[in-house]
Coordinates of C-alpha atoms in Angstrom, one line a residue:
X1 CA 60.0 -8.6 51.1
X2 CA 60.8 -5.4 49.2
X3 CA 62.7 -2.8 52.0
X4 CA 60.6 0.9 50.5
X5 CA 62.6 3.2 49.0
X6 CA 64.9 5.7 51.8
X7 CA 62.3 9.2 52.4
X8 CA 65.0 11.5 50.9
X9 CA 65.3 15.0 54.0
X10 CA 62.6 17.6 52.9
X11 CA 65.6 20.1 53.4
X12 CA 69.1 19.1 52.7
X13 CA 71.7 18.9 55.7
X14 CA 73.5 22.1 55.2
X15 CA 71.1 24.1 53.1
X16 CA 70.4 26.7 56.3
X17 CA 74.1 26.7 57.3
X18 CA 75.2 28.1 53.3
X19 CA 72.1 30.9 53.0
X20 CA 73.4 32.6 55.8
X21 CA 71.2 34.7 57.3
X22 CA 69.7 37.6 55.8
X23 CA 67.9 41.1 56.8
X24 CA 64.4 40.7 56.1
X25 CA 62.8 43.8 55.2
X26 CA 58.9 44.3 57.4
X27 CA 56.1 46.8 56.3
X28 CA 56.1 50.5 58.2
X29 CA 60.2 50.4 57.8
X30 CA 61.0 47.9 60.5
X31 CA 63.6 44.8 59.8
X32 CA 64.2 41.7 60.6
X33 CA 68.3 41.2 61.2
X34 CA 70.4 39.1 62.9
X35 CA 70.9 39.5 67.1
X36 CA 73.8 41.9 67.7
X37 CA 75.6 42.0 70.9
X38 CA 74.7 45.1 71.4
X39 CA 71.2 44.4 71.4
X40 CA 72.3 42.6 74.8
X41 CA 70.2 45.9 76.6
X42 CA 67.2 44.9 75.0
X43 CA 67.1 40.8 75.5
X44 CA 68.0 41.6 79.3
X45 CA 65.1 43.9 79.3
X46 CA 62.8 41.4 77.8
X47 CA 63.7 38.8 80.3
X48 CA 62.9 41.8 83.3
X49 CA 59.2 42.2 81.7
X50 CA 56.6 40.1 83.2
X51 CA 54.8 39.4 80.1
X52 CA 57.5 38.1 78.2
X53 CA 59.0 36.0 81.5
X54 CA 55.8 34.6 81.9
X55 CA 54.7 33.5 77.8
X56 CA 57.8 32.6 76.8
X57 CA 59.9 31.3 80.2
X58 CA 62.5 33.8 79.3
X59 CA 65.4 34.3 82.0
X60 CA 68.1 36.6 81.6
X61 CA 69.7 37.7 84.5
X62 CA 72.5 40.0 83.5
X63 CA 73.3 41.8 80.1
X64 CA 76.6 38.7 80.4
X65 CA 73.7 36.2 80.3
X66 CA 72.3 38.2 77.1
X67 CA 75.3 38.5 76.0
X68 CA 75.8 34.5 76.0
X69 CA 72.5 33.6 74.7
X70 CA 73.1 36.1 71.4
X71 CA 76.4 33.9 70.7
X72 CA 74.3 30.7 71.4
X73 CA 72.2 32.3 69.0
X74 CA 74.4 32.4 66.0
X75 CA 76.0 29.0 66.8
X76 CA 72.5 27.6 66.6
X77 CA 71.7 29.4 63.2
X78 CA 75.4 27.5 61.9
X79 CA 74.2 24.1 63.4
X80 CA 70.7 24.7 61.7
X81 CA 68.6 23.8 64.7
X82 CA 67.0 27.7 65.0
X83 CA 67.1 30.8 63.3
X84 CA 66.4 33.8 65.4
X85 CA 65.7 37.6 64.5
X86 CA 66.1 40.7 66.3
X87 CA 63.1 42.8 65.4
X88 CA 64.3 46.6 65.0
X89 CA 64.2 50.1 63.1
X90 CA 67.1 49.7 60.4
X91 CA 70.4 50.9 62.9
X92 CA 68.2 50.9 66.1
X93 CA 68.2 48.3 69.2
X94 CA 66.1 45.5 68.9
X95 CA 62.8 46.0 70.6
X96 CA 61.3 41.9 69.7
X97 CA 62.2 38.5 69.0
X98 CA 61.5 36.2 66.5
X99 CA 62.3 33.2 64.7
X100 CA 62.2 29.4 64.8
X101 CA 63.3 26.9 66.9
X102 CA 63.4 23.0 67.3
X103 CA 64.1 23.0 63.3
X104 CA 64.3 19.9 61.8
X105 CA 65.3 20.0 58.0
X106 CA 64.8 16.4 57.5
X107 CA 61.5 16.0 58.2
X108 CA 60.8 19.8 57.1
X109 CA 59.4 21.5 60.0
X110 CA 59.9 24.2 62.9
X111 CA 58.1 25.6 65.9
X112 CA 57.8 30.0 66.2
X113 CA 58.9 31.8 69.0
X114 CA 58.4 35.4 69.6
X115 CA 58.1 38.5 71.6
X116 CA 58.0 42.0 71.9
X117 CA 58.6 44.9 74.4
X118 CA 55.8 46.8 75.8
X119 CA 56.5 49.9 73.9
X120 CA 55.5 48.8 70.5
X121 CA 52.9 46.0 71.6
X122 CA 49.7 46.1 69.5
X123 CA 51.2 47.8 66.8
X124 CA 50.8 44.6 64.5
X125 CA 54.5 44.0 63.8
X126 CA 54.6 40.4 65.5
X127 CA 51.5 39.5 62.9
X128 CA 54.0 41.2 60.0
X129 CA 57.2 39.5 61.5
X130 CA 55.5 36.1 61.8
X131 CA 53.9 36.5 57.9
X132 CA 57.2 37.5 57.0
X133 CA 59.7 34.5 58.4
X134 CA 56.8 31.8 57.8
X135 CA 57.3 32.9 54.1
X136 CA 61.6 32.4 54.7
X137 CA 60.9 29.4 55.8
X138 CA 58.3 28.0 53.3
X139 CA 59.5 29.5 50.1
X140 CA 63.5 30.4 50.4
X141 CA 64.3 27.5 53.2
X142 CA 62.4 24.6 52.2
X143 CA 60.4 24.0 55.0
X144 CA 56.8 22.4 54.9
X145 CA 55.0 22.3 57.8
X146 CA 55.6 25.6 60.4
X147 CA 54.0 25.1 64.2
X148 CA 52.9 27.6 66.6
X149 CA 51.9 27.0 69.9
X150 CA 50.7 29.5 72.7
X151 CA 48.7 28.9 76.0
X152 CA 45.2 28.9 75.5
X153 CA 45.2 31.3 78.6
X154 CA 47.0 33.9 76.0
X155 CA 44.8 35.7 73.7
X156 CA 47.3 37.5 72.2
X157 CA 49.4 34.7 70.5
X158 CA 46.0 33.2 69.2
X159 CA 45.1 36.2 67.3
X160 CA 48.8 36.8 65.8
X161 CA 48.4 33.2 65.0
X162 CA 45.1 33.3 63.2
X163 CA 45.6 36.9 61.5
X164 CA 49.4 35.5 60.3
X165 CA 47.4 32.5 58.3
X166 CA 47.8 29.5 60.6
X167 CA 44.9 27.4 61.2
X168 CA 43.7 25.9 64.4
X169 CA 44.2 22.7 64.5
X170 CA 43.4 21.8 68.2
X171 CA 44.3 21.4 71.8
X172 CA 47.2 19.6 73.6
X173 CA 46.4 19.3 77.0
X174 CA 48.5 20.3 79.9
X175 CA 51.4 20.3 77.4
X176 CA 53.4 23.3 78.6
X177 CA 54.7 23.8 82.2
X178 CA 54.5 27.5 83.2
X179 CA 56.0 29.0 86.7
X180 CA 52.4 29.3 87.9
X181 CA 51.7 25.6 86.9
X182 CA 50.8 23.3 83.5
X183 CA 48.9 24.9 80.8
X184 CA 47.5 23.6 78.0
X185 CA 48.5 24.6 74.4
X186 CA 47.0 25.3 71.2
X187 CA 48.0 24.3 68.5
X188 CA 48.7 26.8 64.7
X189 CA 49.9 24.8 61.3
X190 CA 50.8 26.5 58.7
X191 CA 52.1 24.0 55.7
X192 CA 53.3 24.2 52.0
X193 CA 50.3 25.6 49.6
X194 CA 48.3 27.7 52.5
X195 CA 50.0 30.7 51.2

């Protein structure tokens, strides 16, 4: 019997670790830049806001807790397991999250993760932020298959999903737990060549 040939990692071990992690420039002016710590207002404000507490399970308790989860942050982006963006004005706060988490280079793919603050919802900038680090993660990563996943009791995240490019591709039940119970999930792909 003939042992098949070793599947070679989609991204090499490393690869994230040596880019670094770069400004990413957004239509209308806004960037996308590394978490500073003294963003640490605006993540303890997101984890105060209802909407964001209850989509994305997001508890911060104290601007120390904020503080601690943007050095978690950057460790994370050096052990290449999830690359995470402060969405901001060029030299202002950050007023939204973004990035990717659960990364696996070796089999080439990542889960999204987002939010925003109330004051600029519906402004489209999560559909331009998502666009924009989908195409990091496709073209100057490596990555090939990107996931995003949202309760289907959250119209929002279906519509940045579906005006960002990624197609439907079905529903896991009861796949998320939420504090008011288990919802289930949809499902977003985005792969290599739908761009």
């Amino acid at each position: 019997m003939t042992i098949p040939p070793r599947i070679p990692a989609v991204v090499p071990a490393g690869r994230m670790a040596q880019l670094g992690q770069p400004v990413l420039g957004l239509p209308g002016g806004m960037e996308l830049r590394p978490w500073r710590f003294s963003d640490a207002g605006a993540l303890f404000a997101a984890g105060q806001d209802p909407a964001i507490r209850r989509w994305n399970r997001l508890v911060v308790e104290t601007t120390d807790d904020a503080c601690e989860r943007i050095a978690r942050m950057r460790r994370r982006w050096q052990d290449e397991l999830s690359a995470i963006w402060a969405i901001a004005q060029p030299g202002g706060e950050a007023v939204g999250l973004i990035g990717w988490g659960d990364i696996d280079l070796s089999g080439g793919s990542a889960e999204i993760l987002y939010w925003i603050l109330p004051e600029v919802r519906g402004s489209g900038v999560v559909v331009e932020a998502t666009r924009r680090v989908s195409d990091w993660a496709l073209n100057d990563l490596g990555l090939h298959r990107l996931r995003l996943c949202h309760s289907t009791a959250n119209p929002a995240s279906c519509r940045v999903a579906v005006k960002a490019g990624f197609s439907l591709e079905g529903t896991m039940r009861s796949a998320l737990l939420h504090a008011d119970g288990w919802h289930d999930e949809h499902l977003h792909a985005l792969v290599q060549g739908d761009v």
